Amino acid sequence: MLSLGLVDDLQKVLEGHKISLKSKCEHVTEGTQEAGRGTLLNKIYTELYITEGRNEEVNTQHEVRQLEMTSKKNVQDTPIKCHQIFNALSDKQKHIRVVLTNGVAGIGKTFSVQKFSLDWAEGLENQDISLLVLLSFRELNLIKDEQFSLLSLLHIFHPTLEKIRAEDLNACKLLLVLDGLDESRHSLDFTNREVISDVTRVSSVNVLLVNLIQGNLLPSALIWITSRPAAANQIPPCCLDRVTEVRGFTDSQKEEYFRRRFHDEDLSKRVISHVKASRSLHIMCLIPVFCWITAKVLEDMLTAGQKEQLPKSLTDLYSHFLVFQMRRKKQKYEGHQRPEELAEADSWGGWRLNIWRREQCGLDVSGVSVHSGVCTEMFRRENIIFQKSVYCFVHLSVQEFLAAVYILLNLHEKTPPVDDFLSRVMKKSLESPNGHLDLFVRFLHGLSLKSNQRILGRLLNQTENHPDTTQKTINNLKEMKSDTVSPDRSINIFHCLLEMNDDSVHQEIQEFLKSQKKSEKRLSEIQRSPLAYLLQMVHTSEEGRRRLIPAVRNCRKAQLISSNLSETHCEFVASALTSSPSELRELNLSESRLQESGVKLLCAGLESPNCKLETLILNSCGLSEISCGSLASSVTSNPSFLKELNLNSNKLLDSGVKLLCAGLESPNCKLEILRLLDCSLSERSCHFLASALKSEPSRLRVLNLSENQLLDSGVKLLCAGLESPNCKLEILRLWNCGLSERSCDYLASALTSNPSHLRILNLSENKLQDPGVKRLCAYLQNPLCQLDTLSMRHCSLSEKSCGCLATALRSSPSHLRVLNLSHNELQDSGVELLCDFLQNSLCELETLRMWNCGLSESSCNSLAAALECNPSHLRELNLSENKLQDSGVKLLSDLVNSPTYKLETLGLTGI
């Protein structure tokens, strides 16, 4: 029991902390302004669109591609206010302790944190919270190799809390905000068995954070974590009570931002009008930082009365932005350095894309930052603890733009002609599965234009770029073969044409649409992807959608994601399925909230004898069990060509699966792929699916039941189907289904009875433990086992599992090509046991993933020795988030460079 005096002392500390936090958060740094010199947050803050929910899996696409996908969504998801993220949305929702908020770079995660913190400090929101403590991973990186207690960490980062004691933290309702997980250099090891429950106990930052998130340390404290999507999977789903996503600005919020940004109403209207007219700028303005860049450039051009055409493409805008910042630098540092000297400064090219690496290596970048206007204006510096500074790009797109500028600065006589060079890099970018070169290639094509080179003046070398060269580049883009590339990837060809101010393809599509009622003219290869893009992106009227339906008839793939289809629109889509002939083979209506009436109309199209649809994707469409009855009827129609059905993230329930399985058992059903991830299923669904797998004939080859609480009892029922000789299942995914070692028993028994079909098995995020793996190995030892991919990520395994796997796989010729054991505490001893299999001449493993497995440089020695004995098989080795040390990294890197070994991909991030 605290005495009255102690309570008063604590209250004074908390009040002082509120004042300090208010001072820290009331100003924000837009773009390149340094901390402490920003604008009042409440003056410019525009509410962001935040939704509740998690994606099916980690999005590995380039973040600009993610933005384009986000822009297609009609905000159908459950919106949530920033200050309400710890509030339950319904009476049935459990207490929310840990929240993860993700979003792409610059989308407003940190702004949301600052607004939340400021509202609390000013007494406006969340006053039930006694103490809010804000920690950024960017700051925590500065103490990577030191050890602290949680209490001492709070004292270091918040000196106003120096008098707070351990018992005070336990007595308070505490909120800890951990901002920027994606920037962390601390490997969060959730398989670490070191449990800490005392806030005064000293340990590594990694261990403290893990124990906080798991609830061992300060179990009553609220935890809020922000991250970019690619890093969000570091936190196991079982540790999270809520996942939210910052989507940035909606269209109305974009306009609100510009109205707040400009005091001149006429100026804000002109800026808003121009942004709306350019689809590229409008998409990117989802990001608050990009709104700031756009506002800076357009304000400068409009207020200065420049006669130049306002920028419409990204390259055009960034070229003006660079010139604008250089002009500001010249005014500020008159006489110190001429802008044209940047083109000759080797240091500029050396650090402009790697400044963060210099800072990590302890190199002094302060001199460079002062003397380079580009650095101080296109990078942001933040002064934080220990008198150190952290540098970062104002947005990742700046990095891509500067990379393109740098390439063109270094073109010389030995370089192939510009059009040939651009053709090569375009082809290279199309080979990337995640589009990581897309934006860079767009900038390269845009910068090849004389108009953009004229904007940058003497900064860019005058590359040989005659009108015929530009036309050759455009022709190369139009003639580029993209039939083997997905529409989402080949659309970048269209974007590059737009960056070169060529809208001929767009005009051709318009002419095509006008001619459809009068002719049977077909789309060319270069027109197909842009048309699919326009179908997804353009906000057309109902009459406009009617006019687009004839074009859908000529497409093999139609993606109408988040299109908010009405009943009338479903009739339009159904008409494309019933047309003669019907070309449509793949239809994606995800996130469209079809409703039952819409599904019935759609199914009427599927049952047409003209319909040849093979793939139907209805992910997150708000479907219920009633929809399953209509779909079951359509897959039993004669003839039915449907081979893939994706119903992920719909509340189908067991009753819906029962109806669906009645269709699967029909001899007319041709369905081979069924995806039922996150469909609110229980073990009862497994009984119905087992019956379908036993039917004659059973054509099902792929089944995904992940993120459903099937439990061991459900797997036992499912195995009755798996062991049937009629079952031909090749891929089974059961990650995060609440399974234990008992499920491994059932699976091993069933698959041993019918071993020759299953190729891929995913049991990740289940508590299988070592006994489970041991039982599963009985199946792996079967000489008829054809399994080539086994994933057991985050399954509570130890080194014992490695021993069992090595023995089983070594005992007979193994077909295993991919093994994922990430996020398990395997330790070096486990890797050593696994290497007994790797060095065996019968081993043909091609991919081995062991992220965050508690490994050291000793594992590198074991792996190198094993691969020396059997060097020709392994293509990918991922040991990210392990403490391998420099010597271990060098040893493995040498393998990649050696012609003896076939290793192509070596993952070593976060070591």
Short mmCIF file of N, CA and C in Angstrom, two decimals, residues 18 97 204 231 236 238 240 267 271 276 349 364 400 424 553 586 654 662 707 806 835 859 911:
data_model
loop_
_atom_site.label_atom_id
_atom_site.label_comp_id
_atom_site.label_asym_id
_atom_site.label_seq_id
_atom_site.Cartn_x
_atom_site.Cartn_y
_atom_site.Cartn_z
N LYS A 18 4.07 13.98 -18.78
CA LYS A 18 3.08 14.43 -19.75
C LYS A 18 3.52 15.73 -20.42
N ARG A 97 -4.51 -6.46 -25.52
CA ARG A 97 -3.28 -6.04 -24.84
C ARG A 97 -2.17 -5.65 -25.82
N SER A 204 19.49 -8.36 -22.55
CA SER A 204 19.60 -7.69 -23.85
C SER A 204 18.25 -7.06 -24.20
N ALA A 231 8.27 -6.59 -42.36
CA ALA A 231 8.89 -6.94 -41.08
C ALA A 231 7.88 -7.39 -40.04
N PRO A 236 4.89 -13.40 -33.77
CA PRO A 236 3.98 -14.53 -34.00
C PRO A 236 2.53 -14.11 -33.79
N CYS A 238 0.14 -15.56 -32.46
CA CYS A 238 -0.39 -15.91 -31.14
C CYS A 238 -0.09 -14.86 -30.08
N LEU A 240 -0.41 -11.60 -30.68
CA LEU A 240 -1.13 -10.38 -31.04
C LEU A 240 -2.63 -10.51 -30.77
N LEU A 267 -5.26 28.42 -54.45
CA LEU A 267 -4.08 27.59 -54.67
C LEU A 267 -4.38 26.13 -54.34
N VAL A 271 -4.16 22.86 -56.91
CA VAL A 271 -3.33 21.69 -56.62
C VAL A 271 -4.18 20.42 -56.61
N LYS A 276 -5.74 15.25 -59.09
CA LYS A 276 -6.81 14.36 -59.57
C LYS A 276 -6.63 13.99 -61.03
N GLY A 349 27.83 10.49 -55.22
CA GLY A 349 27.38 9.21 -55.76
C GLY A 349 27.64 8.08 -54.80
N ASP A 364 31.63 9.09 -40.38
CA ASP A 364 31.11 10.44 -40.15
C ASP A 364 30.45 10.96 -41.41
N GLU A 400 14.82 5.43 -55.07
CA GLU A 400 14.70 4.90 -56.43
C GLU A 400 15.04 5.98 -57.46
N ARG A 424 17.14 -3.54 -71.92
CA ARG A 424 17.75 -4.57 -71.08
C ARG A 424 17.25 -4.48 -69.64
N ARG A 553 -15.10 -9.65 -72.09
CA ARG A 553 -15.32 -10.86 -72.88
C ARG A 553 -14.08 -11.24 -73.66
N GLU A 586 -9.96 -16.65 -65.84
CA GLU A 586 -9.68 -16.34 -64.44
C GLU A 586 -10.45 -15.08 -64.04
N ASP A 654 -19.01 -24.45 -40.68
CA ASP A 654 -19.05 -25.88 -41.02
C ASP A 654 -20.23 -26.20 -41.93
N ALA A 662 -20.78 -31.46 -50.84
CA ALA A 662 -21.77 -32.21 -51.63
C ALA A 662 -21.49 -32.03 -53.11
N GLU A 707 -5.37 -21.34 -40.55
CA GLU A 707 -6.03 -20.32 -39.72
C GLU A 707 -7.50 -20.66 -39.42
N ALA A 806 17.31 -35.72 -39.74
CA ALA A 806 18.52 -36.19 -40.42
C ALA A 806 18.51 -37.70 -40.57
N CYS A 835 23.33 -31.52 -40.53
CA CYS A 835 24.39 -31.60 -41.54
C CYS A 835 24.77 -33.04 -41.88
N SER A 859 27.55 -22.80 -36.54
CA SER A 859 26.66 -23.41 -37.54
C SER A 859 27.19 -23.19 -38.95
N ILE A 911 21.63 -10.05 -39.00
CA ILE A 911 22.58 -10.85 -38.25
C ILE A 911 23.35 -10.02 -37.26
#
